[in-house]
PDB file of C-alpha atoms in Angstrom:
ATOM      1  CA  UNK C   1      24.424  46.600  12.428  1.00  0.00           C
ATOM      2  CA  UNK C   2      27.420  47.161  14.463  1.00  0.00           C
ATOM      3  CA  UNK C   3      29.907  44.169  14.032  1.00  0.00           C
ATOM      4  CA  UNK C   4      32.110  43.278  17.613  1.00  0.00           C
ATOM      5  CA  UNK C   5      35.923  43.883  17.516  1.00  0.00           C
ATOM      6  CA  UNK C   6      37.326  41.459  20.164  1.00  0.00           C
ATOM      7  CA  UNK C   7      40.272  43.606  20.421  1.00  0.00           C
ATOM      8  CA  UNK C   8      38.575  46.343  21.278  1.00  0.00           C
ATOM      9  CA  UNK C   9      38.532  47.140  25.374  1.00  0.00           C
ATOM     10  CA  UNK C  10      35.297  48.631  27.227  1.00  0.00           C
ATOM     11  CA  UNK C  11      36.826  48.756  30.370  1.00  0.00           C
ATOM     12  CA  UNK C  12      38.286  51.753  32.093  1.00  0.00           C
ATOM     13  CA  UNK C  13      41.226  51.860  33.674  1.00  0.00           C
ATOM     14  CA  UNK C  14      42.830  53.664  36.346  1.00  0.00           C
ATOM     15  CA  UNK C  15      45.070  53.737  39.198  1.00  0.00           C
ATOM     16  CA  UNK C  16      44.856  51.095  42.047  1.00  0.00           C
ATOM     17  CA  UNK C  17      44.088  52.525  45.436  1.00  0.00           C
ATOM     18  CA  UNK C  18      44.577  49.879  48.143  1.00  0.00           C
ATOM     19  CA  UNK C  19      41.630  50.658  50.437  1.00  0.00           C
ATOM     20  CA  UNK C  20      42.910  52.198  53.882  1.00  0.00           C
ATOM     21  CA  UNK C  21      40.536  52.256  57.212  1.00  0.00           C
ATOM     22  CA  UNK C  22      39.639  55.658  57.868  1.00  0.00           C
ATOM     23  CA  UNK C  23      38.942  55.766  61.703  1.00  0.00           C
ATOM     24  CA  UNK C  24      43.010  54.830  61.244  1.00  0.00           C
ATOM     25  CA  UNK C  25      44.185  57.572  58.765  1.00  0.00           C
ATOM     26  CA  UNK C  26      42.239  60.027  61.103  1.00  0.00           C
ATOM     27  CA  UNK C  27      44.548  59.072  64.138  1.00  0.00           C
ATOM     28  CA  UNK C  28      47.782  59.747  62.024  1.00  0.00           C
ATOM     29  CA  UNK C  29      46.337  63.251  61.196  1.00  0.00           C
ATOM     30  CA  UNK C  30      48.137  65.855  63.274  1.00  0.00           C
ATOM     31  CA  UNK C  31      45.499  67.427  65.972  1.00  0.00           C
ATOM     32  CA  UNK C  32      45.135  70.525  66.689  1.00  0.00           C
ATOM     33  CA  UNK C  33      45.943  70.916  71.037  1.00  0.00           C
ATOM     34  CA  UNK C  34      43.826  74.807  70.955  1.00  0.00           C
ATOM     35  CA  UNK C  35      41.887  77.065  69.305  1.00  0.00           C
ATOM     36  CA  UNK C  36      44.322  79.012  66.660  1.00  0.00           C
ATOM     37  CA  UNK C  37      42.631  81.828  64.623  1.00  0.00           C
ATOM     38  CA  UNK C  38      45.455  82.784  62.628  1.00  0.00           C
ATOM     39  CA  UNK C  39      46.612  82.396  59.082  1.00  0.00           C
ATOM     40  CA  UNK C  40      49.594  80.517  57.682  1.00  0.00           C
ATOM     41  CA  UNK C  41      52.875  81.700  57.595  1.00  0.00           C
ATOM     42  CA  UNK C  42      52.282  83.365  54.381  1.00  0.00           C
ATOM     43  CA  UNK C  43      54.783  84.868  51.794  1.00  0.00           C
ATOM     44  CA  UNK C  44      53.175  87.421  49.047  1.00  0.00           C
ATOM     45  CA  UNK C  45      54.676  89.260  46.334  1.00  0.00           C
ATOM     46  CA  UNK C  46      53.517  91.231  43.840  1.00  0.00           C
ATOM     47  CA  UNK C  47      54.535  91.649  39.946  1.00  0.00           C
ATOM     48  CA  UNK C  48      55.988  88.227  39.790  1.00  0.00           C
ATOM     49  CA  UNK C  49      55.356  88.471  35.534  1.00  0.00           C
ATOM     50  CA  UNK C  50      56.298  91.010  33.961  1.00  0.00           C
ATOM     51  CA  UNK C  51      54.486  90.246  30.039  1.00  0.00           C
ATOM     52  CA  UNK C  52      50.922  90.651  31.899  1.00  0.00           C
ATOM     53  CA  UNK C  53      49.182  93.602  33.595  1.00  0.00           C
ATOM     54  CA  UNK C  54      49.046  92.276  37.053  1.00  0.00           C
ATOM     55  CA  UNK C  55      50.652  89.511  38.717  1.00  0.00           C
ATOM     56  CA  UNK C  56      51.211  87.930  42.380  1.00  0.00           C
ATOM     57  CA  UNK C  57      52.506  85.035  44.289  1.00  0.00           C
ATOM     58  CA  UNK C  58      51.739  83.717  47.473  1.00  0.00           C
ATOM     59  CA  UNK C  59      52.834  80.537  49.547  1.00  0.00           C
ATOM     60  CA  UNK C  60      50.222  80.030  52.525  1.00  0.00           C
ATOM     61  CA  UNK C  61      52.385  77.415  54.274  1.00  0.00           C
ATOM     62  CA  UNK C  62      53.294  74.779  51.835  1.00  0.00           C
ATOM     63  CA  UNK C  63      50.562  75.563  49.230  1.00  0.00           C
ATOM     64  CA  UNK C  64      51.725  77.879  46.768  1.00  0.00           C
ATOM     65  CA  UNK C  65      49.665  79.792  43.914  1.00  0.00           C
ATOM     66  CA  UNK C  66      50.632  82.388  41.005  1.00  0.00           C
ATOM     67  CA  UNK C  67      47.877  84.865  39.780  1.00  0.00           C
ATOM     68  CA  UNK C  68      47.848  87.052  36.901  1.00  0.00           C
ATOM     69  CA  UNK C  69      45.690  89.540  34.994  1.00  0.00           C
ATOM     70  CA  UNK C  70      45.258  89.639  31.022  1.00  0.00           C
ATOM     71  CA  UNK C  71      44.908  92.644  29.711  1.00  0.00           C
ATOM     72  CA  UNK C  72      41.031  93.746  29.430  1.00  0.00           C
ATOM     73  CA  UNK C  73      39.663  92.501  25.716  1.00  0.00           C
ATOM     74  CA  UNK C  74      36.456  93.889  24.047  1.00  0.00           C
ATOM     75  CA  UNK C  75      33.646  91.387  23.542  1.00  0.00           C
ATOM     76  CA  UNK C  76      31.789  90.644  20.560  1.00  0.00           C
ATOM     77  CA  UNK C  77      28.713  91.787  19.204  1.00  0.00           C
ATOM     78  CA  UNK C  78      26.411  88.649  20.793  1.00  0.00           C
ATOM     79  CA  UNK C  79      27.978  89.301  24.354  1.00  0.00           C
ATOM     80  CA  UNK C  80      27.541  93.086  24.318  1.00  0.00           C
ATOM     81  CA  UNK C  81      23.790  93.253  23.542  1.00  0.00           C
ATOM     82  CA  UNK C  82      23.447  90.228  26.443  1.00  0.00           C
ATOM     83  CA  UNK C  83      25.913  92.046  29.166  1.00  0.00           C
ATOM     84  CA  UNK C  84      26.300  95.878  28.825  1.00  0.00           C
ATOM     85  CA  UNK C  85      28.509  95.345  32.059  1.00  0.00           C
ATOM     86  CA  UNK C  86      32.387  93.886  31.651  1.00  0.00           C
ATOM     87  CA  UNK C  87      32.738  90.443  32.129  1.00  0.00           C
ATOM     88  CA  UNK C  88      35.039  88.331  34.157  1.00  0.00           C
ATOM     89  CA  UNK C  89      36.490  84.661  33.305  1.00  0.00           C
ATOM     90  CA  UNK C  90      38.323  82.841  35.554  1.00  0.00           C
ATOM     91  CA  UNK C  91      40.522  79.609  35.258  1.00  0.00           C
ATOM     92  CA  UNK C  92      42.474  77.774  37.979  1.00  0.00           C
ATOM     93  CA  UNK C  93      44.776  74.906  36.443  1.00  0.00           C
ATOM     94  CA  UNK C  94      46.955  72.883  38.543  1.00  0.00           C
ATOM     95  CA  UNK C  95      50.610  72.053  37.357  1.00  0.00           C
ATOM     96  CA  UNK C  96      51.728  68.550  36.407  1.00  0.00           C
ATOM     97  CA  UNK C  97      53.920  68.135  39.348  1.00  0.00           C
ATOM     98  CA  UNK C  98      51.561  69.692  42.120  1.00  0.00           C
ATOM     99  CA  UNK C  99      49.095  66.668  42.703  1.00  0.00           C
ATOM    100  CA  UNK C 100      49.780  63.323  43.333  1.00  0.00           C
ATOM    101  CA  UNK C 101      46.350  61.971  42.040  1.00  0.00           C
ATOM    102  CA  UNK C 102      46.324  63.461  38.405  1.00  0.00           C
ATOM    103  CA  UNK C 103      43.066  61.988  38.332  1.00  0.00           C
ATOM    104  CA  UNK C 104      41.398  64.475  40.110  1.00  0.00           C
ATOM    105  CA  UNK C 105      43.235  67.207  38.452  1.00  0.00           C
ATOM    106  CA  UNK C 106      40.090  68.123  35.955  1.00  0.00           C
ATOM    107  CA  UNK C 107      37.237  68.225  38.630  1.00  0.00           C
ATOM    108  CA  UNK C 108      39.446  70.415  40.883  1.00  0.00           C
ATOM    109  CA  UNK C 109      40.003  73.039  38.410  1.00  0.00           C
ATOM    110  CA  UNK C 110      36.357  73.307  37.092  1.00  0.00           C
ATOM    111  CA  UNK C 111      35.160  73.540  40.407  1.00  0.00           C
ATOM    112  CA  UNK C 112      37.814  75.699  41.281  1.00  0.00           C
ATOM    113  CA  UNK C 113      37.441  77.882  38.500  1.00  0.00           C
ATOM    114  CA  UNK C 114      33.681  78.028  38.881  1.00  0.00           C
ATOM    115  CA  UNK C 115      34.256  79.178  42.836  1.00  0.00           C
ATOM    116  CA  UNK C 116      36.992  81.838  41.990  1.00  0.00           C
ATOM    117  CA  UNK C 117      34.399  83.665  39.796  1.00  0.00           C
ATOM    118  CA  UNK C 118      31.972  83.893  42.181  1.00  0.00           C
ATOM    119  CA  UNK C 119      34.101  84.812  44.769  1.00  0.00           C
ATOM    120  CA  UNK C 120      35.952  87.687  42.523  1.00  0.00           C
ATOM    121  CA  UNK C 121      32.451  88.440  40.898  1.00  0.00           C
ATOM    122  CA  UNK C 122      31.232  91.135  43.456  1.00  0.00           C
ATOM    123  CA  UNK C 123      34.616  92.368  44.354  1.00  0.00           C
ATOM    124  CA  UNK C 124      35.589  93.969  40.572  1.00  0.00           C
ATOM    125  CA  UNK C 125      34.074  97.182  39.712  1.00  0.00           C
ATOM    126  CA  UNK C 126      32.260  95.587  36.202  1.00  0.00           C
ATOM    127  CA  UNK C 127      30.695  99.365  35.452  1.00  0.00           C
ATOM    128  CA  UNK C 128      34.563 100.380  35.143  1.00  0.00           C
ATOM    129  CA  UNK C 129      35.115  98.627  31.587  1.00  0.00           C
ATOM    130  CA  UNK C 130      31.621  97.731  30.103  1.00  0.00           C
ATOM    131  CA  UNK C 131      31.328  95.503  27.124  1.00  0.00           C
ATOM    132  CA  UNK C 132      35.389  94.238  27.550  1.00  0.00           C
ATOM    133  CA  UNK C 133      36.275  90.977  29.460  1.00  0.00           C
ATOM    134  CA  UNK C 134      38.805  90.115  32.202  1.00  0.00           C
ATOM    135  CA  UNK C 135      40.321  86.856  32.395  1.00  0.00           C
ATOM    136  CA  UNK C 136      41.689  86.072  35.338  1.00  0.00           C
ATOM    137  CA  UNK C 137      44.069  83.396  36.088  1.00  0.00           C
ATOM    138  CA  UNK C 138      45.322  81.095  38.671  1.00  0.00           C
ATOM    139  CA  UNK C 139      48.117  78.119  38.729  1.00  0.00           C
ATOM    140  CA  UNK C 140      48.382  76.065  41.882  1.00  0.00           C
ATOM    141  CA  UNK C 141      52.313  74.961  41.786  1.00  0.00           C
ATOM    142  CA  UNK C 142      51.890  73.407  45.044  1.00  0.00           C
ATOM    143  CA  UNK C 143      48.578  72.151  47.144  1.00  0.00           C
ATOM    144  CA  UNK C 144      48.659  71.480  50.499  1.00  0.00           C
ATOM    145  CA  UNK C 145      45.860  72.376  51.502  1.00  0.00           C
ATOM    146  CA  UNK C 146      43.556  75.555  51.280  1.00  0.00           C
ATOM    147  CA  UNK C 147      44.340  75.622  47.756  1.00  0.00           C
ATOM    148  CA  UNK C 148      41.081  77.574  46.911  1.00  0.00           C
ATOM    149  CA  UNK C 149      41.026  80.517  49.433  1.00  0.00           C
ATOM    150  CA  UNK C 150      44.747  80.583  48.187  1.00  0.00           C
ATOM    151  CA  UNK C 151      43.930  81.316  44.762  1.00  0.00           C
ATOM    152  CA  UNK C 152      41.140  83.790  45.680  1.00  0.00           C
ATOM    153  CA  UNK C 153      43.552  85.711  47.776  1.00  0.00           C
ATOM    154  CA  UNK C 154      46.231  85.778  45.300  1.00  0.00           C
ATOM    155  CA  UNK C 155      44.026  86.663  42.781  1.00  0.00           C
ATOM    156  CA  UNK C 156      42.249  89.525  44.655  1.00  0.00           C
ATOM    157  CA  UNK C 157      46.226  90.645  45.226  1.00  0.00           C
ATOM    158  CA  UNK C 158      47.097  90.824  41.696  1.00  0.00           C
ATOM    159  CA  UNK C 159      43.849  92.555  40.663  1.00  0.00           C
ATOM    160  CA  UNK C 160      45.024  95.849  42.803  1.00  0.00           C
ATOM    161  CA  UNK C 161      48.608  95.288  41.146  1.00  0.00           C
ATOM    162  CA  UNK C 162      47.125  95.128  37.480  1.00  0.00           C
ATOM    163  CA  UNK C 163      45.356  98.181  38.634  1.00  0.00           C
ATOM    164  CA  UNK C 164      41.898  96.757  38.105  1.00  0.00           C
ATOM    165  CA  UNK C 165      39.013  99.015  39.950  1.00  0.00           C
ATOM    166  CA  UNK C 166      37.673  96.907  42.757  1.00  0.00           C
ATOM    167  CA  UNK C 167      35.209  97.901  45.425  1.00  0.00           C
ATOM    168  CA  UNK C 168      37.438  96.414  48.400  1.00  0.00           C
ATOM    169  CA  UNK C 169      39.966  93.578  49.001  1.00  0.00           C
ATOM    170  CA  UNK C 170      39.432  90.271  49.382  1.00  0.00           C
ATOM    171  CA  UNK C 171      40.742  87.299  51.316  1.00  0.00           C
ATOM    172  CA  UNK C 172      39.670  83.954  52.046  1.00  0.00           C
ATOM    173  CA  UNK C 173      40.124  80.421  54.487  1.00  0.00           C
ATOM    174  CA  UNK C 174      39.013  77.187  55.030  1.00  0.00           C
ATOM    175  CA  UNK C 175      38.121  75.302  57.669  1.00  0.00           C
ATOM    176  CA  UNK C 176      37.455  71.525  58.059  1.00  0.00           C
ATOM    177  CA  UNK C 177      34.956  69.877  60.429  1.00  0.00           C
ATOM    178  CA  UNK C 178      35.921  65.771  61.394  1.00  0.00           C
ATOM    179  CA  UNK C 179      34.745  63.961  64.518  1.00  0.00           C
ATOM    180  CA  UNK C 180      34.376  67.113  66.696  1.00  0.00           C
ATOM    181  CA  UNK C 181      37.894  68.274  65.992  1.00  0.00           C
ATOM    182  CA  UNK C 182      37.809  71.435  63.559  1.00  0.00           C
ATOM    183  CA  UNK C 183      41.197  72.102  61.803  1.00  0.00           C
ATOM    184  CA  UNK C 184      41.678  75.525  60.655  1.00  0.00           C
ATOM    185  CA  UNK C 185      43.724  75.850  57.539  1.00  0.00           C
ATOM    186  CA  UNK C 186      43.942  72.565  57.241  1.00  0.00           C
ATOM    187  CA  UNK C 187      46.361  70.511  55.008  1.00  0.00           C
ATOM    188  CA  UNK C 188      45.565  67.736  52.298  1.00  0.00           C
ATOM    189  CA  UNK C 189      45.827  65.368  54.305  1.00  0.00           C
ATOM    190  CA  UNK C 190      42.800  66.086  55.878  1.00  0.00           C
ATOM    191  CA  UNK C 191      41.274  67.383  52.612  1.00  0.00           C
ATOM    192  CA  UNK C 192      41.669  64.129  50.973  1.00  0.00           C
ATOM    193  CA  UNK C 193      40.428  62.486  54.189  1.00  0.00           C
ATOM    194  CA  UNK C 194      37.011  64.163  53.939  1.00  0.00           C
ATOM    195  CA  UNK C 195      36.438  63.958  50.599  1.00  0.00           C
ATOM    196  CA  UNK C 196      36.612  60.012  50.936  1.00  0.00           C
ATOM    197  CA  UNK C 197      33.758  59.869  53.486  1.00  0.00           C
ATOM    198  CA  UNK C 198      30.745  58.394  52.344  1.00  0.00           C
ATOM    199  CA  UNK C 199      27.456  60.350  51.965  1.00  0.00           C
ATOM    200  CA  UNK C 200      25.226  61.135  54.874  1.00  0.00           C
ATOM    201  CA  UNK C 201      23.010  58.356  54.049  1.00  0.00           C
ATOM    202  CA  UNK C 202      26.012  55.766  54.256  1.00  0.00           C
ATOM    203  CA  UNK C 203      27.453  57.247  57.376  1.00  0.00           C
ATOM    204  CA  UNK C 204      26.604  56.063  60.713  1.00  0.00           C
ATOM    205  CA  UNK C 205      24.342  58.473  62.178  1.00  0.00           C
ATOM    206  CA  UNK C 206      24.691  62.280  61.530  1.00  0.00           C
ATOM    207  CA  UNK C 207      27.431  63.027  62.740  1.00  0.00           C
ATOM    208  CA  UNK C 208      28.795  66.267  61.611  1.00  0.00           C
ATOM    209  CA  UNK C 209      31.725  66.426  58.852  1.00  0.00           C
ATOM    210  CA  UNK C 210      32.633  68.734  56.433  1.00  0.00           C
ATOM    211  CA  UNK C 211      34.829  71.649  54.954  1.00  0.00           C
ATOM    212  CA  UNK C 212      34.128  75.544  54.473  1.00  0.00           C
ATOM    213  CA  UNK C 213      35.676  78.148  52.176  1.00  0.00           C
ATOM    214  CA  UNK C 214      34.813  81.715  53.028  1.00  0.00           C
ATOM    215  CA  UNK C 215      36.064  85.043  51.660  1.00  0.00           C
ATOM    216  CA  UNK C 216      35.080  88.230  52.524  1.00  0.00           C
ATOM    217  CA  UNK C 217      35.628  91.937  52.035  1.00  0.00           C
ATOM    218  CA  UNK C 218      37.777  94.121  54.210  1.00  0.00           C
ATOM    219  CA  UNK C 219      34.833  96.436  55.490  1.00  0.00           C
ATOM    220  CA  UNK C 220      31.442  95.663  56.253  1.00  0.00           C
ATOM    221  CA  UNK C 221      32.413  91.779  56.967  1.00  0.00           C
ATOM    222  CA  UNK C 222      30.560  91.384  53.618  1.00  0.00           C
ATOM    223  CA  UNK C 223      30.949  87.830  52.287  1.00  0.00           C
ATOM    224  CA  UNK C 224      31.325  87.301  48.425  1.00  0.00           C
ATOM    225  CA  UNK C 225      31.528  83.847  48.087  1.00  0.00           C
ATOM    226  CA  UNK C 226      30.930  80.389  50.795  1.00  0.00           C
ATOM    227  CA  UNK C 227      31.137  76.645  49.920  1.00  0.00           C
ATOM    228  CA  UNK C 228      30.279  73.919  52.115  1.00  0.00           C
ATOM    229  CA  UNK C 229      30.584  70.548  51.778  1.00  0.00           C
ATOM    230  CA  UNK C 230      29.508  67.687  54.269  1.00  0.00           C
ATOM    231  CA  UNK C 231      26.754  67.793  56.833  1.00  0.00           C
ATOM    232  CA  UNK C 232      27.296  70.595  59.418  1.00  0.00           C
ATOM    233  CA  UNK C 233      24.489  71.961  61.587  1.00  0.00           C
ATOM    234  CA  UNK C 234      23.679  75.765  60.832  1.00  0.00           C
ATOM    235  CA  UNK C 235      24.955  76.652  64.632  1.00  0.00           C
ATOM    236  CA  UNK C 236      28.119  74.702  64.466  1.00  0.00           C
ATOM    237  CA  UNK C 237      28.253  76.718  60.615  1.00  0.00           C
ATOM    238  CA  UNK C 238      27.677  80.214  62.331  1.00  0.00           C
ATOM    239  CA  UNK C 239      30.687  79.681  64.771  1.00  0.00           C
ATOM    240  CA  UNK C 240      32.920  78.522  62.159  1.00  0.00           C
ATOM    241  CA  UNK C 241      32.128  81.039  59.524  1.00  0.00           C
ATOM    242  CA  UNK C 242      32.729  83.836  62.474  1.00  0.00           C
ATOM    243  CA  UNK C 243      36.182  82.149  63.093  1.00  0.00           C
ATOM    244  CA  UNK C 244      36.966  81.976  59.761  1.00  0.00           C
ATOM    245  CA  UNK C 245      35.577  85.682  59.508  1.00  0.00           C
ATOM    246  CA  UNK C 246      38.417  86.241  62.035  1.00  0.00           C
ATOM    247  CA  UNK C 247      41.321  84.780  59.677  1.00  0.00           C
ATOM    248  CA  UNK C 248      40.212  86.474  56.858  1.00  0.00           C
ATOM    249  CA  UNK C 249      40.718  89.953  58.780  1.00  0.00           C
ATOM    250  CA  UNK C 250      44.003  89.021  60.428  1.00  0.00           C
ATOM    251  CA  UNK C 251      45.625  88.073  56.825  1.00  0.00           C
ATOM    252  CA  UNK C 252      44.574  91.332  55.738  1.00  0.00           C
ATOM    253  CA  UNK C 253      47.039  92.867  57.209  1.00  0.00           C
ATOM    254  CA  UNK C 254      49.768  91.027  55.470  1.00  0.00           C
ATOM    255  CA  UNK C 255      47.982  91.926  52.060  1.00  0.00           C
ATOM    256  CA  UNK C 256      47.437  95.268  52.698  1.00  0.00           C
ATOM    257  CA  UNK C 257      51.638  95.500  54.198  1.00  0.00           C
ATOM    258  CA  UNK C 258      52.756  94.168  51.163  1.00  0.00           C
ATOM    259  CA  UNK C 259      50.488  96.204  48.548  1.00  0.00           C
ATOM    260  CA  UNK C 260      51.849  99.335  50.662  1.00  0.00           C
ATOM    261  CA  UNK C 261      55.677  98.467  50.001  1.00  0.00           C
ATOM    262  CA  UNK C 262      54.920  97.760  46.628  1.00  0.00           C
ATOM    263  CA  UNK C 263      53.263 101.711  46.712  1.00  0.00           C
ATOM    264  CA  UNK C 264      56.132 103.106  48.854  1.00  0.00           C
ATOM    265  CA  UNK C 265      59.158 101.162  46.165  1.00  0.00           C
ATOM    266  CA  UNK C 266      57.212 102.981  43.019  1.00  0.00           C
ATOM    267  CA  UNK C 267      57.455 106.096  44.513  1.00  0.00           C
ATOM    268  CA  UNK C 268      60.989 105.957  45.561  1.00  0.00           C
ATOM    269  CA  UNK C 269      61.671 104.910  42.152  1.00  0.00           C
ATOM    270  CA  UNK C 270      59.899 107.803  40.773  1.00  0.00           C
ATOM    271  CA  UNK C 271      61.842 109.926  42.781  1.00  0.00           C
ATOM    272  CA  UNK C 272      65.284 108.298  41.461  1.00  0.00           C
ATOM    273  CA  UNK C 273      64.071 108.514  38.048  1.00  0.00           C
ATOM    274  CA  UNK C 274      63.075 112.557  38.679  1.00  0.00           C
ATOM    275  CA  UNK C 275      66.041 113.317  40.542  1.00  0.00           C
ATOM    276  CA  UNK C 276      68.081 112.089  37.775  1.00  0.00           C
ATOM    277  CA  UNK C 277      66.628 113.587  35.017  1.00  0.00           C
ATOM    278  CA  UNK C 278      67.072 116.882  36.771  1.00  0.00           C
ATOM    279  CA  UNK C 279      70.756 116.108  37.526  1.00  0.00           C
ATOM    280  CA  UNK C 280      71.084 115.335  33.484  1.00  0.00           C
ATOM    281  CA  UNK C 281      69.562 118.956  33.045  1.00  0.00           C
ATOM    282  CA  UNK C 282      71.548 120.952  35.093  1.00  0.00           C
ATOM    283  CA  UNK C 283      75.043 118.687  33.636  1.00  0.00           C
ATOM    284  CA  UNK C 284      73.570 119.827  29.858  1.00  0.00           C
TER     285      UNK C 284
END
């Protein structure tokens, strides 16, 4: 028999949230006047660590992620005989300081995490390094917005720089769907506003709401990994996944720009290096 500790507390405890209308947050949100297809400003460099294999960083607007690649480690016995194939792992943790609500820290980074893997899952060559695991990991410093297709990005970036095979490159976006009004690379704000909708079954009628994440492959429009979530009618999902298609191929060209200077400063340090040594030669 249990005995009853009076001074013992049952209740949970958290932070108090003074309920706000949300017809009235929605008309604070900054609206979108046209029809944009086009990334973030977006700043990406890679080899930001220099203790790992592969590293990047990118700020997409005001949300900014660091990436980096441990170096391939060989599985034990158990895993081998279950998965001849390599094996990825991927974590996405957020730091201290980047969300306001630390509450929702752990549910964002396991879902995260979970999403990251499948998006990164088709994209590395596992054949390349059977029976050895790559962990992949992400750190959100700053999230407004688009946090995930941030991270996937990022990631996909510092894959090529840790010199990982990979079938093809990868980028991703997000879209959100609210009242009629869709808002393409959209910022917490508007996150947060979704995610405090009620269910279909509480909402007034059906009408449509939600967010997407795609990413995609450079050729072949191939899609590695999509997450909706909301009620959105497979049409109105067709157009946006073709607009988000549309992003994903425009900020390819600022990941492929960037992995080619990286390519082009390697070389002309090669050359120093070379040039040098033969200078030292001729001097001896």
């Amino acid at each position: 028999m249990t005995s009853f500790n009076p001074n013992e507390s049952f209740i949970t405890y958290g932070t108090y949230k003074p309920k706000e209308n949300i017809d009235e947050l929605f008309e604070r949100l900054k609206k979108p006047k046209e029809l944009k297809l086009e990334p973030r400003l977006t700043f990406l460099k890679v080899g930001t660590v220099s203790n790992v294999k592969g590293s990047a960083y990118m700020e997409y607007g005001n949300t900014k992620v660091m990436a980096q690649i441990e170096p391939p480690k060989e599985l034990n016995k158990q895993s081998k005989k279950s998965d001849p194939l390599g094996v990825i792992v991927c974590s996405v943790k957020y730091a201290p300081f980047a969300l306001d609500d630390v509450e929702t820290i752990n549910r964002k980074e396991s879902f995260m995490s979970a999403a990251l893997k499948k998006a990164l899952g088709p994209v590395v060559c596992l054949n390349e390094f059977p029976n050895f695991q790559l962990e992949i990991k992400a750190l959100v410093l700053d999230d407004d917005g688009c946090a995930l297709s941030t991270a996937i990005t990022c990631c996909g970036v510092a894959l090529i720089d840790a010199g990982i095979p990979t079938y093809d490159l990868i980028t991703a976006s997000t879209v959100c769907l609210l009242k009629d009004i869709e808002f393409f690379n959209p910022s917490s704000d508007i996150e947060d506003l979704l995610h405090s909708l009620p269910c279909i079954t509480e909402a007034n009628g059906l009408e449509e709401h939600g967010i997407v994440v795609v990413a995609s492959l450079s050729t072949g429009g191939q899609v590695s990994e999509f997450f909706q979530k909301g009620y959105i009618r497979s049409d109105t999902l067709e157009r946006l996944c073709e607009h988000l298609l549309v992003i994903n191929q425009r900020l390819l060209d600022t990941v492929r720009q960037v992995l080619i200077d990286k390519v082009k400063y390697h070389i002309a340090q090669e050359r120093e290096q070379t040039a040098g040594d033969n200078n030292d030669i001729e001097n001896a």
